[in-house]
CSV table of C-alpha atoms and ligand atoms in Angstrom, one decimal:
chain,number,residue,atom,x,y,z
U,1,MET,CA,0.4,7.2,-16.9
U,2,LYS,CA,-0.7,10.7,-16.9
U,3,THR,CA,2.0,13.2,-15.8
U,4,SER,CA,0.1,16.4,-14.9
U,5,PHE,CA,-3.0,17.0,-13.0
U,6,SER,CA,-5.9,19.3,-13.2
U,7,ARG,CA,-7.1,21.7,-10.5
U,8,ARG,CA,-9.8,19.2,-9.8
U,9,ASP,CA,-7.7,16.5,-9.1
U,10,PHE,CA,-6.4,17.8,-5.8
U,11,VAL,CA,-6.4,21.0,-3.8
U,12,ARG,CA,-2.9,22.9,-4.0
U,13,LEU,CA,-2.2,24.7,-0.9
U,14,GLY,CA,0.1,27.7,-1.0
U,15,SER,CA,2.1,27.0,2.2
U,16,ALA,CA,2.3,24.8,5.0
U,17,ALA,CA,0.8,27.4,7.3
U,18,MET,CA,-2.2,27.4,4.9
U,19,VAL,CA,-2.9,23.9,5.0
U,20,ALA,CA,-5.4,23.7,7.9
U,21,SER,CA,-7.5,26.4,6.6
U,22,ALA,CA,-7.4,25.4,3.0
U,23,ALA,CA,-8.2,21.8,3.8
U,24,ALA,CA,-11.2,23.0,5.7
U,25,SER,CA,-12.4,24.8,2.8
U,26,ALA,CA,-11.9,21.8,0.5
U,27,ALA,CA,-14.2,19.9,2.8
U,28,ALA,CA,-17.0,21.4,0.8
U,29,ASP,CA,-15.8,19.7,-2.3
U,30,LYS,CA,-17.0,16.1,-1.7
U,31,VAL,CA,-16.0,14.4,-4.8
U,32,THR,CA,-14.6,11.1,-5.9
U,33,VAL,CA,-11.9,12.1,-8.2
U,34,LEU,CA,-11.2,9.7,-11.1
U,35,PRO,CA,-8.3,11.1,-13.2
U,36,ALA,CA,-8.9,10.8,-16.9
U,37,GLU,CA,-7.1,7.3,-17.2
U,38,MET,CA,-9.1,5.9,-14.5
U,39,GLN,CA,-12.5,6.7,-16.2
U,40,ALA,CA,-14.4,4.3,-18.2
U,41,ALA,CA,-13.4,4.1,-21.9
U,42,THR,CA,-16.8,3.2,-23.2
U,43,GLU,CA,-20.3,2.8,-21.9
U,44,ARG,CA,-19.9,-1.0,-21.3
U,45,LYS,CA,-20.1,-2.1,-17.7
U,46,ILE,CA,-17.6,-4.7,-16.5
U,47,ARG,CA,-19.2,-7.4,-14.6
U,48,PHE,CA,-17.6,-8.6,-11.6
U,49,ALA,CA,-17.9,-10.9,-8.7
U,50,SER,CA,-16.5,-10.4,-5.3
U,51,ILE,CA,-14.9,-13.2,-3.1
U,52,GLY,CA,-14.6,-12.3,0.6
U,53,THR,CA,-17.0,-9.7,2.1
U,54,GLY,CA,-15.6,-9.0,5.5
U,55,ILE,CA,-14.0,-5.7,6.5
U,56,ARG,CA,-12.3,-4.9,3.2
U,57,GLY,CA,-14.7,-6.7,0.9
U,58,CYS,CA,-17.4,-4.4,2.1
U,59,ASP,CA,-15.2,-1.2,1.7
U,60,LEU,CA,-14.5,-2.3,-1.8
U,61,LEU,CA,-18.2,-3.0,-2.7
U,62,ARG,CA,-19.0,0.5,-1.4
U,63,SER,CA,-16.3,2.0,-3.3
U,64,ALA,CA,-17.0,-0.1,-6.5
U,65,ALA,CA,-20.7,1.3,-6.2
U,66,LYS,CA,-19.2,4.8,-7.0
U,67,VAL,CA,-17.3,3.6,-10.1
U,68,PRO,CA,-19.6,4.0,-13.1
U,69,ASN,CA,-18.3,1.3,-15.4
U,70,CYS,CA,-18.7,-1.8,-13.4
U,71,GLU,CA,-21.6,-3.9,-12.0
U,72,CYS,CA,-21.4,-6.6,-9.3
U,73,LEU,CA,-23.1,-9.8,-10.2
U,74,GLY,CA,-22.5,-11.7,-7.0
U,75,THR,CA,-20.3,-12.5,-3.9
U,76,ALA,CA,-19.0,-15.4,-1.9
U,77,ASP,CA,-18.1,-15.5,1.7
U,78,LEU,CA,-17.7,-18.4,4.2
U,79,TYR,CA,-19.4,-16.4,7.1
U,80,THR,CA,-23.1,-15.8,7.1
U,81,MET,CA,-23.1,-12.2,8.5
U,82,HIS,CA,-20.4,-11.2,6.1
U,83,GLN,CA,-22.5,-12.3,3.0
U,84,LYS,CA,-25.2,-10.0,4.2
U,85,ALA,CA,-23.0,-7.3,5.0
U,86,GLY,CA,-21.7,-7.4,1.4
U,87,GLN,CA,-25.1,-7.1,0.1
U,88,GLU,CA,-25.7,-4.1,2.4
U,89,ALA,CA,-22.4,-2.6,1.4
U,90,TYR,CA,-23.2,-2.6,-2.4
U,91,GLY,CA,-26.7,-1.6,-1.7
U,92,LYS,CA,-28.2,-4.2,-3.9
U,93,ASP,CA,-29.8,-7.7,-3.3
U,94,ILE,CA,-27.0,-9.4,-5.3
U,95,PRO,CA,-26.7,-13.2,-5.2
U,96,THR,CA,-24.4,-14.4,-2.5
U,97,MET,CA,-23.1,-17.8,-1.8
U,98,ARG,CA,-20.5,-19.6,0.3
U,99,ASP,CA,-18.7,-21.6,-2.5
U,100,TYR,CA,-17.1,-19.1,-4.9
U,101,ARG,CA,-16.6,-21.7,-7.7
U,102,SER,CA,-20.1,-21.4,-9.1
U,103,LEU,CA,-19.3,-17.6,-9.6
U,104,LEU,CA,-16.2,-18.4,-11.5
U,105,ASP,CA,-18.2,-20.8,-13.9
U,106,ARG,CA,-20.4,-18.0,-14.8
U,107,LYS,CA,-19.4,-16.8,-18.4
U,108,ASP,CA,-20.9,-13.3,-17.8
U,109,VAL,CA,-18.5,-12.6,-15.0
U,110,ASP,CA,-15.4,-10.7,-16.6
U,111,ALA,CA,-13.4,-10.0,-13.3
U,112,VAL,CA,-13.1,-10.9,-9.7
U,113,ILE,CA,-12.2,-8.9,-6.7
U,114,VAL,CA,-10.5,-10.9,-4.1
U,115,ALA,CA,-10.6,-9.8,-0.5
U,116,VAL,CA,-10.0,-12.9,1.4
U,117,ALA,CA,-7.5,-13.2,4.3
U,118,ASP,CA,-4.0,-13.1,2.9
U,119,PHE,CA,-3.2,-16.8,3.2
U,120,GLN,CA,-6.1,-17.6,0.9
U,121,HIS,CA,-4.9,-15.1,-1.7
U,122,GLY,CA,-2.9,-17.7,-3.8
U,123,ARG,CA,-5.5,-20.4,-4.0
U,124,VAL,CA,-8.4,-18.1,-4.8
U,125,VAL,CA,-6.4,-16.0,-7.3
U,126,LEU,CA,-5.2,-19.2,-9.1
U,127,ASP,CA,-8.7,-20.5,-9.4
U,128,CYS,CA,-9.9,-17.2,-10.8
U,129,LEU,CA,-7.0,-16.9,-13.3
U,130,ASP,CA,-7.7,-20.6,-14.5
U,131,ALA,CA,-11.2,-19.9,-15.0
U,132,GLY,CA,-10.2,-16.9,-17.4
U,133,LYS,CA,-11.1,-14.1,-15.1
U,134,ASP,CA,-9.2,-10.7,-14.5
U,135,VAL,CA,-8.4,-10.2,-10.9
U,136,TYR,CA,-8.1,-7.3,-8.5
U,137,CYS,CA,-6.5,-9.0,-5.3
U,138,GLU,CA,-6.1,-7.2,-2.1
U,139,LYS,CA,-2.6,-6.5,-0.5
U,140,PRO,CA,-0.4,-7.9,0.3
U,141,MET,CA,-0.5,-10.0,-3.0
U,142,SER,CA,1.1,-13.1,-1.3
U,143,HIS,CA,1.4,-14.8,2.1
U,144,ASN,CA,4.8,-16.1,1.0
U,145,VAL,CA,7.3,-15.9,-1.7
U,146,ALA,CA,6.2,-19.2,-3.6
U,147,ASP,CA,2.6,-18.0,-3.5
U,148,GLY,CA,3.5,-14.7,-5.2
U,149,LEU,CA,5.6,-16.3,-7.9
U,150,ALA,CA,2.9,-18.7,-8.8
U,151,MET,CA,0.5,-15.9,-9.2
U,152,VAL,CA,2.9,-13.8,-11.3
U,153,ASP,CA,3.2,-16.9,-13.6
U,154,ALA,CA,-0.4,-17.7,-13.9
U,155,VAL,CA,-1.3,-14.1,-14.8
U,156,ALA,CA,1.3,-14.5,-17.8
U,157,LYS,CA,0.2,-18.0,-18.7
U,158,ASN,CA,-3.5,-16.9,-18.7
U,159,LYS,CA,-2.9,-13.6,-20.2
U,160,ARG,CA,-5.1,-11.8,-17.7
U,161,ILE,CA,-5.4,-8.2,-16.3
U,162,PHE,CA,-4.2,-8.3,-12.5
U,163,GLN,CA,-4.2,-5.3,-10.2
U,164,ALA,CA,-2.7,-5.5,-6.6
U,165,GLY,CA,-4.9,-3.7,-4.2
U,166,SER,CA,-2.7,-1.1,-2.7
U,167,GLN,CA,-5.0,1.7,-3.4
U,168,ARG,CA,-2.4,4.6,-2.7
U,169,VAL,CA,-0.7,3.7,-6.0
U,170,SER,CA,-3.7,5.3,-7.6
U,171,ASN,CA,-4.1,8.2,-5.2
U,172,VAL,CA,-3.8,11.6,-6.6
U,173,VAL,CA,-1.4,12.7,-3.8
U,174,TYR,CA,1.2,9.9,-4.5
U,175,ARG,CA,0.8,10.4,-8.3
U,176,LYS,CA,1.6,14.2,-7.9
U,177,ALA,CA,4.5,13.1,-5.7
U,178,ALA,CA,5.6,10.9,-8.5
U,179,GLU,CA,5.5,13.5,-11.0
U,180,ILE,CA,7.6,15.9,-8.7
U,181,TYR,CA,10.1,13.0,-8.2
U,182,LYS,CA,10.3,11.9,-11.8
U,183,ALA,CA,10.9,15.6,-12.8
U,184,GLY,CA,14.2,15.3,-10.9
U,185,ARG,CA,13.1,18.2,-8.6
U,186,LEU,CA,14.4,16.3,-5.4
U,187,GLY,CA,18.0,15.8,-7.1
U,188,GLN,CA,19.6,12.6,-6.0
U,189,VAL,CA,17.5,10.8,-3.5
U,190,THR,CA,19.5,8.6,-1.0
U,191,LEU,CA,17.0,7.9,1.8
U,192,ILE,CA,13.2,7.1,2.0
U,193,GLU,CA,11.6,6.8,5.4
U,194,GLY,CA,8.2,5.6,6.0
U,195,HIS,CA,6.1,4.8,9.2
U,196,THR,CA,2.5,3.7,10.1
U,197,ASP,CA,2.1,4.0,13.8
U,198,ARG,CA,-0.8,3.4,16.0
U,199,ASN,CA,-1.8,3.2,19.6
U,200,SER,CA,-5.1,1.4,20.0
U,201,ASP,CA,-6.6,-2.0,20.1
U,202,SER,CA,-8.1,-1.5,16.9
U,203,GLY,CA,-4.7,-0.6,15.4
U,204,ALA,CA,-3.2,-3.8,16.7
U,205,TRP,CA,-6.2,-5.9,15.3
U,206,VAL,CA,-7.8,-6.7,18.6
U,207,TYR,CA,-11.1,-7.0,16.8
U,208,PRO,CA,-14.3,-8.0,18.6
U,209,ILE,CA,-15.6,-11.6,18.1
U,210,ALA,CA,-19.1,-11.3,16.5
U,211,PRO,CA,-21.7,-12.9,18.9
U,212,ASP,CA,-23.1,-15.0,16.2
U,213,ALA,CA,-19.8,-16.7,15.1
U,214,ASN,CA,-20.0,-20.4,15.4
U,215,PRO,CA,-19.2,-23.4,13.2
U,216,GLU,CA,-22.6,-23.1,11.8
U,217,THR,CA,-22.3,-19.4,10.7
U,218,ILE,CA,-18.6,-19.9,9.5
U,219,ASP,CA,-17.4,-22.7,7.3
U,220,TRP,CA,-14.2,-23.1,9.3
U,221,LYS,CA,-12.9,-26.1,7.4
U,222,ALA,CA,-13.1,-24.2,4.0
U,223,TRP,CA,-11.6,-21.2,5.7
U,224,LEU,CA,-8.5,-23.1,7.1
U,225,GLY,CA,-8.0,-24.2,3.4
U,226,ASP,CA,-4.3,-25.4,3.2
U,227,ALA,CA,-3.5,-24.0,6.8
U,228,PRO,CA,-2.6,-26.3,9.5
U,229,GLU,CA,-5.8,-28.1,10.9
U,230,ARG,CA,-7.1,-26.9,14.3
U,231,PRO,CA,-10.5,-26.8,15.9
U,232,PHE,CA,-12.9,-23.9,15.4
U,233,ASP,CA,-11.3,-20.7,16.7
U,234,ALA,CA,-13.3,-17.5,16.3
U,235,ALA,CA,-10.4,-15.4,17.4
U,236,ARG,CA,-8.2,-16.7,14.7
U,237,PHE,CA,-11.1,-16.1,12.2
U,238,PHE,CA,-11.5,-12.4,13.0
U,239,ARG,CA,-7.9,-11.7,14.2
U,240,TRP,CA,-6.0,-13.7,11.5
U,241,ARG,CA,-3.5,-10.8,11.0
U,242,CYS,CA,-1.9,-11.7,14.3
U,243,PHE,CA,-1.0,-15.4,13.4
U,244,ALA,CA,1.7,-16.4,11.0
U,245,ASP,CA,-0.4,-19.3,9.6
U,246,TYR,CA,-2.8,-16.6,8.0
U,247,GLY,CA,-1.2,-13.2,8.0
U,248,GLU,CA,2.3,-11.5,8.0
U,249,GLY,CA,1.9,-9.1,11.0
U,250,VAL,CA,2.6,-5.4,10.5
U,251,ALA,CA,4.7,-6.0,7.4
U,252,GLY,CA,1.9,-7.6,5.4
U,253,ASP,CA,-0.8,-5.3,6.9
U,254,LEU,CA,1.1,-2.0,6.8
U,255,TYR,CA,4.6,-2.0,5.4
U,256,VAL,CA,3.0,-3.1,2.2
U,257,HIS,CA,1.2,0.2,1.7
U,258,LEU,CA,4.4,2.2,2.6
U,259,LEU,CA,6.4,0.1,0.1
U,260,SER,CA,3.8,0.3,-2.6
U,261,GLY,CA,3.7,4.1,-2.2
U,262,MET,CA,7.4,4.3,-2.3
U,263,GLN,CA,7.6,2.2,-5.4
U,264,CYS,CA,4.9,4.4,-7.1
U,265,VAL,CA,6.6,7.8,-6.3
U,266,SER,CA,10.2,6.7,-6.8
U,267,GLY,CA,9.5,4.4,-9.8
U,268,ILE,CA,11.7,1.7,-8.0
U,269,ASN,CA,9.9,-1.6,-9.1
U,270,ALA,CA,12.3,-3.9,-7.6
U,271,ILE,CA,13.0,-6.4,-4.8
U,272,PRO,CA,15.3,-4.9,-2.1
U,273,SER,CA,18.8,-6.8,-2.1
U,274,ARG,CA,18.8,-6.8,1.8
U,275,ALA,CA,16.5,-6.2,4.7
U,276,TYR,CA,17.4,-6.0,8.4
U,277,SER,CA,14.6,-5.9,11.1
U,278,THR,CA,14.5,-5.3,14.8
U,279,GLY,CA,11.5,-5.0,17.0
U,280,SER,CA,9.8,-6.3,20.0
U,281,LEU,CA,6.3,-7.6,21.3
U,282,THR,CA,5.8,-5.5,24.5
U,283,HIS,CA,2.1,-4.7,24.8
U,284,PHE,CA,-0.2,-7.0,22.9
U,285,LYS,CA,0.7,-10.3,24.5
U,286,ASP,CA,-2.4,-12.0,23.6
U,287,GLY,CA,-0.9,-15.2,21.9
U,288,ARG,CA,-0.1,-13.4,18.6
U,289,ASP,CA,3.0,-14.6,16.6
U,290,PHE,CA,4.1,-11.1,15.5
U,291,PRO,CA,5.9,-8.1,17.3
U,292,ASP,CA,3.8,-4.9,18.0
U,293,LEU,CA,6.9,-2.9,16.9
U,294,LEU,CA,8.8,-3.6,13.7
U,295,ALA,CA,11.6,-1.5,12.3
U,296,THR,CA,13.5,-2.4,9.1
U,297,LEU,CA,16.4,-1.1,6.9
U,298,TYR,CA,16.3,-2.0,3.3
U,299,ASP,CA,18.8,-1.8,0.4
U,300,TYR,CA,17.0,-0.8,-2.8
U,301,PRO,CA,18.8,0.0,-6.0
U,302,GLY,CA,20.5,3.4,-5.3
U,303,VAL,CA,18.6,4.2,-2.1
U,304,ALA,CA,18.2,3.0,1.5
U,305,VAL,CA,14.7,2.6,2.7
U,306,SER,CA,13.9,2.8,6.5
U,307,LEU,CA,10.6,1.6,7.6
U,308,HIS,CA,8.9,1.2,11.0
U,309,CYS,CA,5.4,0.3,12.5
U,310,ASN,CA,4.7,0.9,16.0
U,311,GLN,CA,1.6,-0.2,17.5
U,312,ASN,CA,2.4,1.4,20.8
U,313,ASN,CA,2.7,5.1,19.9
U,314,ASP,CA,0.9,6.8,17.2
U,315,ALA,CA,2.9,10.2,17.2
U,316,ALA,CA,4.6,9.6,13.9
U,317,GLY,CA,1.2,8.6,12.2
U,318,ASP,CA,1.3,7.5,8.5
U,319,THR,CA,4.2,9.3,6.9
U,320,THR,CA,6.6,8.7,3.9
U,321,ILE,CA,9.5,11.1,3.4
U,322,PHE,CA,11.8,11.2,0.4
U,323,TYR,CA,15.0,12.9,1.1
U,324,GLY,CA,17.0,14.3,-2.0
U,325,HIS,CA,20.0,16.7,-2.4
U,326,GLU,CA,17.7,19.2,-3.8
U,327,GLY,CA,14.4,18.7,-2.0
U,328,THR,CA,12.3,16.7,0.3
U,329,LEU,CA,9.0,15.2,-0.3
U,330,THR,CA,6.9,14.5,2.6
U,331,ILE,CA,3.5,12.7,2.4
U,332,LYS,CA,1.6,12.8,5.7
U,333,GLY,CA,-1.9,11.1,5.5
U,334,SER,CA,-3.5,12.8,2.5
U,335,THR,CA,-1.2,15.9,2.4
U,336,LEU,CA,2.0,16.2,0.3
U,337,THR,CA,4.6,18.9,1.0
U,338,PHE,CA,7.6,19.5,-1.3
U,339,ALA,CA,10.3,21.5,0.3
U,340,PRO,CA,13.3,22.6,-1.9
U,341,GLN,CA,16.8,22.5,-0.1
U,342,GLU,CA,19.1,25.4,-0.1
U,343,THR,CA,21.9,24.3,-2.4
U,344,ARG,CA,23.4,27.6,-3.3
U,345,PRO,CA,27.2,27.5,-2.6
U,346,GLN,CA,28.2,28.6,0.9
U,347,PRO,CA,31.5,29.4,2.4
U,348,GLU,CA,32.6,26.9,4.9
U,349,TRP,CA,32.1,28.6,8.2
U,350,TYR,CA,32.5,26.3,11.1
U,351,SER,CA,36.2,25.5,10.9
U,352,THR,CA,37.0,29.2,10.7
U,353,ASP,CA,35.9,29.7,14.5
U,354,GLY,CA,39.5,28.7,15.2
U,355,TRP,CA,41.1,31.5,12.9
U,356,THR,CA,42.2,34.8,13.6
U,357,ALA,CA,40.0,37.8,12.5
U,358,GLU,CA,42.5,38.6,9.7
U,359,ALA,CA,42.7,35.1,8.3
U,360,LYS,CA,38.9,34.8,8.5
U,361,LYS,CA,38.5,38.1,6.6
U,362,LYS,CA,40.7,37.0,3.9
U,363,TYR,CA,39.0,33.7,3.6
U,364,TYR,CA,35.6,35.3,3.2
U,365,ASP,CA,36.8,38.1,0.8
U,366,ASP,CA,38.5,35.5,-1.4
U,367,TRP,CA,35.4,33.2,-1.3
U,368,SER,CA,33.2,36.0,-2.4
U,369,ALA,CA,35.3,36.9,-5.2
U,370,ALA,CA,35.4,33.4,-6.4
U,371,HIS,CA,31.7,33.1,-6.3
U,372,PRO,CA,30.2,36.4,-7.8
U,373,GLN,CA,26.8,34.8,-8.7
U,374,LYS,CA,24.7,34.3,-5.7
U,375,GLY,CA,22.2,32.0,-7.4
U,376,SER,CA,18.4,32.5,-6.8
U,377,GLU,CA,16.6,31.9,-3.6
U,378,PRO,CA,15.2,28.3,-3.2
U,379,ALA,CA,11.6,28.0,-4.4
U,380,LEU,CA,8.7,28.2,-1.9
U,381,THR,CA,7.6,25.1,-0.3
U,382,GLU,CA,4.5,23.5,-2.2
U,383,THR,CA,1.8,21.7,-0.4
U,384,TYR,CA,-1.1,19.7,-1.9
U,385,ALA,CA,-3.9,17.7,-0.4
U,386,SER,CA,-6.6,15.5,-1.7
U,387,PRO,CA,-10.2,16.9,-1.5
U,388,GLN,CA,-12.3,15.7,1.5
U,389,GLY,CA,-14.3,12.8,0.4
U,390,TYR,CA,-11.7,11.6,-2.0
U,391,ASP,CA,-11.8,7.8,-2.4
U,392,ASP,CA,-8.5,6.3,-3.7
U,393,THR,CA,-10.1,2.7,-3.5
U,394,ALA,CA,-12.6,3.9,-6.1
U,395,ALA,CA,-9.8,5.4,-8.1
U,396,HIS,CA,-7.8,2.2,-8.1
U,397,LEU,CA,-10.8,0.0,-8.8
U,398,GLY,CA,-11.7,2.4,-11.7
U,399,ASN,CA,-8.1,1.9,-13.0
U,400,PHE,CA,-8.6,-1.8,-12.9
U,401,PHE,CA,-12.0,-1.8,-14.6
U,402,ARG,CA,-10.8,0.3,-17.3
U,403,ALA,CA,-7.9,-1.9,-18.0
U,404,VAL,CA,-10.2,-4.9,-18.1
U,405,GLU,CA,-12.0,-3.1,-21.0
U,406,THR,CA,-9.1,-1.7,-22.8
U,407,ARG,CA,-6.6,-4.5,-22.0
U,408,GLU,CA,-4.0,-1.5,-21.2
U,409,LYS,CA,-1.6,-1.8,-18.3
U,410,VAL,CA,-3.0,-1.2,-14.6
U,411,VAL,CA,-1.1,1.1,-12.3
U,412,GLU,CA,-0.2,-1.8,-9.9
U,413,ASP,CA,0.4,-5.2,-11.8
U,414,GLU,CA,1.4,-8.5,-10.5
U,415,VAL,CA,5.1,-7.9,-10.6
U,416,PHE,CA,4.9,-4.4,-8.9
U,417,GLY,CA,2.5,-6.2,-6.1
U,418,ASN,CA,4.8,-9.2,-5.9
U,419,ASN,CA,7.9,-7.0,-5.4
U,420,ALA,CA,6.3,-5.1,-2.5
U,421,ALA,CA,5.0,-8.4,-0.9
U,422,ILE,CA,8.5,-10.0,-1.1
U,423,ALA,CA,9.9,-7.0,0.7
U,424,CYS,CA,7.3,-7.6,3.5
U,425,HIS,CA,8.4,-11.2,3.7
U,426,MET,CA,12.1,-10.2,4.0
U,427,ALA,CA,11.2,-7.9,6.8
U,428,ASN,CA,9.6,-10.9,8.7
U,429,ALA,CA,12.4,-13.3,7.6
U,430,SER,CA,15.1,-11.0,9.2
U,431,TYR,CA,13.1,-10.3,12.4
U,432,PHE,CA,12.3,-14.0,13.1
U,433,HIS,CA,16.0,-15.4,12.0
U,434,ARG,CA,17.6,-12.2,13.6
U,435,ALA,CA,19.7,-12.0,10.8
U,436,VAL,CA,20.0,-9.9,7.5
U,437,ALA,CA,17.4,-11.3,4.8
U,438,VAL,CA,19.0,-11.4,1.5
U,439,TRP,CA,17.1,-11.7,-1.9
U,440,ASP,CA,18.7,-14.4,-3.9
U,441,ALA,CA,17.6,-13.5,-7.5
U,442,GLU,CA,18.9,-16.7,-8.9
U,443,SER,CA,17.0,-19.0,-6.7
U,444,LYS,CA,14.1,-16.6,-6.3
U,445,THR,CA,14.2,-17.2,-2.4
U,446,ILE,CA,15.1,-15.4,0.7
U,447,LYS,CA,18.2,-16.3,2.4
U,448,SER,CA,18.6,-15.3,6.0
T,501,NAD,N1,-6.3,-2.3,0.9
T,501,NAD,C1,-6.5,-1.9,2.1
T,501,NAD,O1,-6.5,-0.8,2.7
T,501,NAD,C2,-6.9,-3.0,3.1
T,501,NAD,C3,-7.6,-2.8,4.3
T,501,NAD,C4,-8.0,-3.9,4.9
T,501,NAD,C5,-7.7,-5.2,4.5
T,501,NAD,N2,-7.1,-5.4,3.4
T,501,NAD,C6,-6.9,-6.8,2.8
T,501,NAD,O2,-8.1,-7.2,2.5
T,501,NAD,C7,-8.1,-8.8,2.6
T,501,NAD,C8,-9.2,-9.1,3.5
T,501,NAD,O3,-9.1,-8.5,4.8
T,501,NAD,P1,-10.3,-8.3,5.8
T,501,NAD,O4,-9.8,-7.4,6.8
T,501,NAD,O5,-11.5,-8.0,5.0
T,501,NAD,O6,-10.4,-9.7,6.6
T,501,NAD,P2,-11.9,-10.3,7.0
T,501,NAD,O7,-11.4,-11.5,7.8
T,501,NAD,O8,-12.7,-9.2,7.6
T,501,NAD,O9,-12.6,-10.8,5.7
T,501,NAD,C9,-12.2,-12.0,4.9
T,501,NAD,C10,-13.5,-12.6,4.4
T,501,NAD,O10,-12.9,-13.6,3.5
T,501,NAD,C11,-13.8,-14.8,3.7
T,501,NAD,N3,-12.9,-15.9,3.0
T,501,NAD,C12,-11.7,-16.4,3.4
T,501,NAD,N4,-11.5,-17.5,2.5
T,501,NAD,C13,-12.6,-17.5,1.8
T,501,NAD,C14,-12.8,-18.4,0.6
T,501,NAD,N5,-12.0,-19.3,0.3
T,501,NAD,N6,-14.0,-18.2,0.1
T,501,NAD,C15,-14.9,-17.2,0.3
T,501,NAD,N7,-14.8,-16.3,1.4
T,501,NAD,C16,-13.6,-16.6,2.0
T,501,NAD,C17,-13.8,-14.8,5.2
T,501,NAD,O11,-15.0,-15.7,5.5
T,501,NAD,C18,-14.0,-13.4,5.6
T,501,NAD,O12,-15.4,-13.0,5.7
T,501,NAD,C19,-6.7,-9.1,3.3
T,501,NAD,O13,-5.9,-9.5,2.3
T,501,NAD,C20,-6.2,-7.7,3.9
T,501,NAD,O14,-4.9,-7.8,3.9
T,501,NAD,C21,-6.8,-4.4,2.5
């Protein structure tokens, strides 16, 4: 991984007070930043297929269209409108079909982007790997622990490149944060906090049902796959995140981004040993399985991690904070602030409130004599922001396509993605079992 960044990679803002005006001036700088290691290694274009062209699949195709070393050969989706939307998103009349298997049979397809609903990741990814394709799979990598472990094994068995799709791992702001963290500028970090909070129907996945949705336009049986049988239900098709048969609620949708960012910055690429969740479902009582507030405390090696996602108040926004003895890193949206802590020795002052003036004076005189060196002032707060128009999904795809070509490591491989996904499953296990969820490394299962 590159450890320093050019001026073009992000905008450095002198102080917190200057953020607003400097970010505004950066608005003119409409660039898609691809740091060197994310750029194509040669002129050859990687040919890929895309499976799942709904909300995210379309975003990925729009971003892929900006990455120079790739070319989409075709897409598959089980819903007619999403098939057409995928073609529109890519801006080319590429072949599109319902059954993805004929795309996997094509020898000229090097790689596949998988952007189907979470519960379909396992099946589709295993099919892609068995067909010899490299895979970019959307987050969270797995719907459950067994799915994730099977994918990790299949990547190794087939010797494929696999990138999990939490794009903030490629984001210049997170990578700058990682540089600061790894340089030791925070001192010992004991607590990491993250939250993604919202307060809207959209933020709670109350997505509209498209008027043309019916059993002719959607292949419901194929969509259900291995999930429990049930009659056609458009609400479940569009709002699958709300239901445990298909999604993992806020943990799989939002914690996974916080956890991937945390792993990227701290270098902790591990499964937490324990997780304890609390939460509630108070507002979106529409038949969903998941809470609209989830808060979790994790034990990671050497550090406590505290996450929450609240779908009923957005004041805290999307923020991750790394608290170290010597400094604090805060990433809020696309802005990073590093604030050094005051760590110069200080005389203890509170307890002397109960001392006489004479005793106090002697204590302070003695303290000053024992500490002749005052040390230097803490450094100024540093603030960085990505330029407006910056597309971290394009950067993440760029990193993947480059790795497909060079066979070098991606920034977010199957082990990294699986670790983050298992932490999401632990958060849900704890919430639903009302108990601490413990990762049992020997049996590779969650005990709660
Ligand atoms: N990285 C991000 O920021 C981000 C953002 C949104 C969603 N996601 C992830 O992207 C994935 C897709 O989410 P979405 O919001 O686009 O969902 P969606 O429901 O809008 O789209 C999923 C599409 O996959 C299709 N599909 C499902 N099974 C299929 C199969 N077997 N063959 C072909 N097509 C199939 C469906 O028909 C649907 O059109 C999820 O894993 C989600 O968690 C990631």
